[in-house]
Amino acid sequence: MIKVLFVCHGNICRSTMAECVFNDILLRNSEKSISCDSAATSTEEIGNPVHYGTRNVLQRHGIPVGNHRARQMTYQDYKDFDLLIGMDSANIRNMTGIAGGDAENKIKKLLTFCGSSSDVADPWYTGDFDTTYKDVSEGCQALYIWILENLVNSTKN
């Protein structure tokens, strides 16, 4: 089982959106060899539900949200997950700090899978959940293809 952890600052907007979108991709492709979760780099939103803007955009696209509650990334997450996917450069720095480095090269930024160095804009500040959804969807689809090509197929050979 390949395990992916999506991470943002609070775990109520972007990382939760990515978790839901990625789970939808896995479900639509009947993919059982990959799983995902999400977490925050901060403690600010721990225990809080998905932001209503994230919930609304996901529901408009027919993507189930569930009863997610924000949690903080831990050092153990670095050990337990195969990939830890941050939404922006600040997340990457904070994730690397929590993990005590990235010796196994597991920490990546989502949009790098689309060939971009851009950050996924935080809708908490922008209010633009549609643009965040577009970036997250494109990033998750590219990540899924990358995992199939680089991790799933290599473990089957």
PDB file of C-alpha atoms in Angstrom:
ATOM      1  CA  MET A   1       0.000   0.000   0.000  1.00  0.00           C
ATOM      2  CA  ILE A   2       1.368   3.411  -1.010  1.00  0.00           C
ATOM      3  CA  LYS A   3       0.401   6.053   1.529  1.00  0.00           C
ATOM      4  CA  VAL A   4       0.137   9.766   0.679  1.00  0.00           C
ATOM      5  CA  LEU A   5      -0.252  12.599   3.195  1.00  0.00           C
ATOM      6  CA  PHE A   6      -1.481  15.990   1.957  1.00  0.00           C
ATOM      7  CA  VAL A   7      -0.387  18.911   4.136  1.00  0.00           C
ATOM      8  CA  CYS A   8      -1.256  22.597   4.397  1.00  0.00           C
ATOM      9  CA  HIS A   9      -1.205  25.187   7.164  1.00  0.00           C
ATOM     10  CA  GLY A  10      -4.493  24.429   8.935  1.00  0.00           C
ATOM     11  CA  ASN A  11      -5.868  21.199   7.397  1.00  0.00           C
ATOM     12  CA  ILE A  12      -9.313  22.666   6.790  1.00  0.00           C
ATOM     13  CA  CYS A  13      -8.984  24.004   3.210  1.00  0.00           C
ATOM     14  CA  ARG A  14      -6.297  22.877   0.742  1.00  0.00           C
ATOM     15  CA  SER A  15      -4.962  19.627   2.204  1.00  0.00           C
ATOM     16  CA  THR A  16      -8.474  18.446   3.015  1.00  0.00           C
ATOM     17  CA  MET A  17      -9.573  19.369  -0.505  1.00  0.00           C
ATOM     18  CA  ALA A  18      -6.627  17.402  -1.916  1.00  0.00           C
ATOM     19  CA  GLU A  19      -7.443  14.394   0.277  1.00  0.00           C
ATOM     20  CA  CYS A  20     -11.066  14.382  -0.940  1.00  0.00           C
ATOM     21  CA  VAL A  21     -10.157  14.935  -4.604  1.00  0.00           C
ATOM     22  CA  PHE A  22      -7.451  12.252  -4.485  1.00  0.00           C
ATOM     23  CA  ASN A  23      -9.791   9.781  -2.769  1.00  0.00           C
ATOM     24  CA  ASP A  24     -12.331  10.467  -5.521  1.00  0.00           C
ATOM     25  CA  ILE A  25      -9.675   9.711  -8.173  1.00  0.00           C
ATOM     26  CA  LEU A  26      -8.782   6.474  -6.372  1.00  0.00           C
ATOM     27  CA  LEU A  27     -12.451   5.488  -6.131  1.00  0.00           C
ATOM     28  CA  ARG A  28     -13.197   6.251  -9.798  1.00  0.00           C
ATOM     29  CA  ASN A  29     -10.173   4.180 -10.854  1.00  0.00           C
ATOM     30  CA  SER A  30     -10.910   1.322  -8.425  1.00  0.00           C
ATOM     31  CA  GLU A  31      -7.370   1.862  -7.114  1.00  0.00           C
ATOM     32  CA  LYS A  32      -6.793  -0.133  -3.953  1.00  0.00           C
ATOM     33  CA  SER A  33      -2.983   0.035  -3.731  1.00  0.00           C
ATOM     34  CA  ILE A  34      -2.898   3.746  -2.762  1.00  0.00           C
ATOM     35  CA  SER A  35      -4.394   5.520   0.252  1.00  0.00           C
ATOM     36  CA  CYS A  36      -4.272   9.078   1.542  1.00  0.00           C
ATOM     37  CA  ASP A  37      -4.870  11.321   4.524  1.00  0.00           C
ATOM     38  CA  SER A  38      -4.246  14.975   5.343  1.00  0.00           C
ATOM     39  CA  ALA A  39      -2.741  17.081   8.114  1.00  0.00           C
ATOM     40  CA  ALA A  40      -1.655  20.589   9.106  1.00  0.00           C
ATOM     41  CA  THR A  41       1.708  22.103   9.904  1.00  0.00           C
ATOM     42  CA  SER A  42       0.127  24.352  12.565  1.00  0.00           C
ATOM     43  CA  THR A  43      -1.987  23.704  15.639  1.00  0.00           C
ATOM     44  CA  GLU A  44      -4.436  26.549  14.892  1.00  0.00           C
ATOM     45  CA  GLU A  45      -7.327  24.493  13.524  1.00  0.00           C
ATOM     46  CA  ILE A  46      -6.862  21.124  15.295  1.00  0.00           C
ATOM     47  CA  GLY A  47     -10.233  19.435  15.736  1.00  0.00           C
ATOM     48  CA  ASN A  48     -12.071  21.824  13.420  1.00  0.00           C
ATOM     49  CA  PRO A  49     -14.171  20.553  10.488  1.00  0.00           C
ATOM     50  CA  VAL A  50     -13.617  21.190   6.793  1.00  0.00           C
ATOM     51  CA  HIS A  51     -13.960  24.881   5.906  1.00  0.00           C
ATOM     52  CA  TYR A  52     -17.386  25.631   4.447  1.00  0.00           C
ATOM     53  CA  GLY A  53     -15.806  27.035   1.246  1.00  0.00           C
ATOM     54  CA  THR A  54     -13.939  23.762   0.670  1.00  0.00           C
ATOM     55  CA  ARG A  55     -17.045  21.745   1.499  1.00  0.00           C
ATOM     56  CA  ASN A  56     -19.138  23.821  -0.933  1.00  0.00           C
ATOM     57  CA  VAL A  57     -16.756  23.547  -3.887  1.00  0.00           C
ATOM     58  CA  LEU A  58     -16.315  19.800  -3.373  1.00  0.00           C
ATOM     59  CA  GLN A  59     -20.074  19.253  -3.154  1.00  0.00           C
ATOM     60  CA  ARG A  60     -20.589  21.254  -6.369  1.00  0.00           C
ATOM     61  CA  HIS A  61     -18.203  18.816  -8.076  1.00  0.00           C
ATOM     62  CA  GLY A  62     -19.886  15.762  -6.583  1.00  0.00           C
ATOM     63  CA  ILE A  63     -16.932  14.842  -4.371  1.00  0.00           C
ATOM     64  CA  PRO A  64     -17.736  13.379  -0.930  1.00  0.00           C
ATOM     65  CA  VAL A  65     -16.313  15.297   2.034  1.00  0.00           C
ATOM     66  CA  GLY A  66     -16.996  13.120   5.083  1.00  0.00           C
ATOM     67  CA  ASN A  67     -16.479  14.124   8.701  1.00  0.00           C
ATOM     68  CA  HIS A  68     -12.835  15.187   8.596  1.00  0.00           C
ATOM     69  CA  ARG A  69     -11.331  16.965  11.603  1.00  0.00           C
ATOM     70  CA  ALA A  70      -8.060  18.881  11.358  1.00  0.00           C
ATOM     71  CA  ARG A  71      -4.939  17.317  12.854  1.00  0.00           C
ATOM     72  CA  GLN A  72      -1.280  18.279  12.937  1.00  0.00           C
ATOM     73  CA  MET A  73       1.429  16.415  11.049  1.00  0.00           C
ATOM     74  CA  THR A  74       3.853  14.512  13.272  1.00  0.00           C
ATOM     75  CA  TYR A  75       7.341  13.078  12.996  1.00  0.00           C
ATOM     76  CA  GLN A  76       5.687   9.634  12.916  1.00  0.00           C
ATOM     77  CA  ASP A  77       3.787  10.667   9.766  1.00  0.00           C
ATOM     78  CA  TYR A  78       7.112  11.091   7.991  1.00  0.00           C
ATOM     79  CA  LYS A  79       7.977   7.511   8.880  1.00  0.00           C
ATOM     80  CA  ASP A  80       4.525   6.099   8.062  1.00  0.00           C
ATOM     81  CA  PHE A  81       3.774   7.794   4.714  1.00  0.00           C
ATOM     82  CA  ASP A  82       5.521   7.205   1.390  1.00  0.00           C
ATOM     83  CA  LEU A  83       4.865  10.732   0.105  1.00  0.00           C
ATOM     84  CA  LEU A  84       4.097  13.921   2.015  1.00  0.00           C
ATOM     85  CA  ILE A  85       2.630  16.533  -0.313  1.00  0.00           C
ATOM     86  CA  GLY A  86       2.667  20.203   0.696  1.00  0.00           C
ATOM     87  CA  MET A  87       0.532  22.894  -0.872  1.00  0.00           C
ATOM     88  CA  ASP A  88       3.093  25.721  -0.789  1.00  0.00           C
ATOM     89  CA  SER A  89       6.726  26.535  -0.067  1.00  0.00           C
ATOM     90  CA  ALA A  90       6.024  27.547   3.553  1.00  0.00           C
ATOM     91  CA  ASN A  91       4.341  24.178   4.121  1.00  0.00           C
ATOM     92  CA  ILE A  92       7.386  22.405   2.688  1.00  0.00           C
ATOM     93  CA  ARG A  93       9.717  24.254   5.101  1.00  0.00           C
ATOM     94  CA  ASN A  94       7.449  23.491   8.064  1.00  0.00           C
ATOM     95  CA  MET A  95       6.994  19.843   7.048  1.00  0.00           C
ATOM     96  CA  THR A  96      10.749  19.418   6.749  1.00  0.00           C
ATOM     97  CA  GLY A  97      11.139  20.904  10.218  1.00  0.00           C
ATOM     98  CA  ILE A  98       8.535  18.577  11.735  1.00  0.00           C
ATOM     99  CA  ALA A  99      10.175  15.591  10.021  1.00  0.00           C
ATOM    100  CA  GLY A 100      13.669  16.615  11.120  1.00  0.00           C
ATOM    101  CA  GLY A 101      14.767  16.856   7.482  1.00  0.00           C
ATOM    102  CA  ASP A 102      13.869  14.905   4.366  1.00  0.00           C
ATOM    103  CA  ALA A 103      16.540  12.226   4.103  1.00  0.00           C
ATOM    104  CA  GLU A 104      14.214   9.925   2.149  1.00  0.00           C
ATOM    105  CA  ASN A 105      13.109  12.639  -0.323  1.00  0.00           C
ATOM    106  CA  LYS A 106       9.428  12.073   0.497  1.00  0.00           C
ATOM    107  CA  ILE A 107       8.358  15.724   0.849  1.00  0.00           C
ATOM    108  CA  LYS A 108       7.115  17.280  -2.400  1.00  0.00           C
ATOM    109  CA  LYS A 109       5.039  20.287  -3.437  1.00  0.00           C
ATOM    110  CA  LEU A 110       1.763  19.347  -5.173  1.00  0.00           C
ATOM    111  CA  LEU A 111       2.059  21.443  -8.320  1.00  0.00           C
ATOM    112  CA  THR A 112       5.553  20.114  -9.107  1.00  0.00           C
ATOM    113  CA  PHE A 113       3.732  17.049 -10.456  1.00  0.00           C
ATOM    114  CA  CYS A 114       2.215  19.406 -13.067  1.00  0.00           C
ATOM    115  CA  GLY A 115       5.663  20.751 -13.958  1.00  0.00           C
ATOM    116  CA  SER A 116       5.083  23.987 -12.023  1.00  0.00           C
ATOM    117  CA  SER A 117       6.939  25.570  -9.125  1.00  0.00           C
ATOM    118  CA  SER A 118       3.805  27.507  -8.147  1.00  0.00           C
ATOM    119  CA  ASP A 119       2.079  27.277  -4.808  1.00  0.00           C
ATOM    120  CA  VAL A 120      -1.574  26.313  -4.398  1.00  0.00           C
ATOM    121  CA  ALA A 121      -3.068  29.616  -3.238  1.00  0.00           C
ATOM    122  CA  ASP A 122      -4.629  29.492   0.216  1.00  0.00           C
ATOM    123  CA  PRO A 123      -8.369  30.200  -0.121  1.00  0.00           C
ATOM    124  CA  TRP A 124      -8.460  31.109   3.575  1.00  0.00           C
ATOM    125  CA  TYR A 125      -6.822  34.367   2.439  1.00  0.00           C
ATOM    126  CA  THR A 126      -7.945  34.644  -1.199  1.00  0.00           C
ATOM    127  CA  GLY A 127     -11.557  33.491  -0.768  1.00  0.00           C
ATOM    128  CA  ASP A 128     -11.183  31.879  -4.211  1.00  0.00           C
ATOM    129  CA  PHE A 129     -12.006  28.221  -3.600  1.00  0.00           C
ATOM    130  CA  ASP A 130     -12.657  27.607  -7.323  1.00  0.00           C
ATOM    131  CA  THR A 131      -9.086  28.443  -8.360  1.00  0.00           C
ATOM    132  CA  THR A 132      -7.768  26.352  -5.464  1.00  0.00           C
ATOM    133  CA  TYR A 133      -9.991  23.472  -6.602  1.00  0.00           C
ATOM    134  CA  LYS A 134      -8.658  23.753 -10.169  1.00  0.00           C
ATOM    135  CA  ASP A 135      -5.036  23.651  -8.966  1.00  0.00           C
ATOM    136  CA  VAL A 136      -5.694  20.837  -6.494  1.00  0.00           C
ATOM    137  CA  SER A 137      -7.558  18.770  -9.111  1.00  0.00           C
ATOM    138  CA  GLU A 138      -4.812  19.155 -11.697  1.00  0.00           C
ATOM    139  CA  GLY A 139      -2.123  18.452  -9.094  1.00  0.00           C
ATOM    140  CA  CYS A 140      -3.877  15.362  -7.750  1.00  0.00           C
ATOM    141  CA  GLN A 141      -4.447  13.923 -11.218  1.00  0.00           C
ATOM    142  CA  ALA A 142      -0.775  14.466 -12.120  1.00  0.00           C
ATOM    143  CA  LEU A 143       0.303  12.988  -8.768  1.00  0.00           C
ATOM    144  CA  TYR A 144      -1.866   9.917  -9.340  1.00  0.00           C
ATOM    145  CA  ILE A 145      -0.283   9.312 -12.757  1.00  0.00           C
ATOM    146  CA  TRP A 146       3.214   9.859 -11.287  1.00  0.00           C
ATOM    147  CA  ILE A 147       2.551   7.358  -8.499  1.00  0.00           C
ATOM    148  CA  LEU A 148       1.279   4.772 -10.988  1.00  0.00           C
ATOM    149  CA  GLU A 149       4.322   5.232 -13.222  1.00  0.00           C
ATOM    150  CA  ASN A 150       6.976   5.512 -10.496  1.00  0.00           C
ATOM    151  CA  LEU A 151       5.750   3.610  -7.460  1.00  0.00           C
ATOM    152  CA  VAL A 152       2.873   1.226  -8.167  1.00  0.00           C
ATOM    153  CA  ASN A 153       4.251  -0.264 -11.377  1.00  0.00           C
ATOM    154  CA  SER A 154       7.775  -0.489  -9.959  1.00  0.00           C
ATOM    155  CA  THR A 155       6.516  -2.552  -6.993  1.00  0.00           C
ATOM    156  CA  LYS A 156       4.687  -4.937  -9.349  1.00  0.00           C
ATOM    157  CA  ASN A 157       7.800  -5.698 -11.397  1.00  0.00           C
TER     158      ASN A 157
END
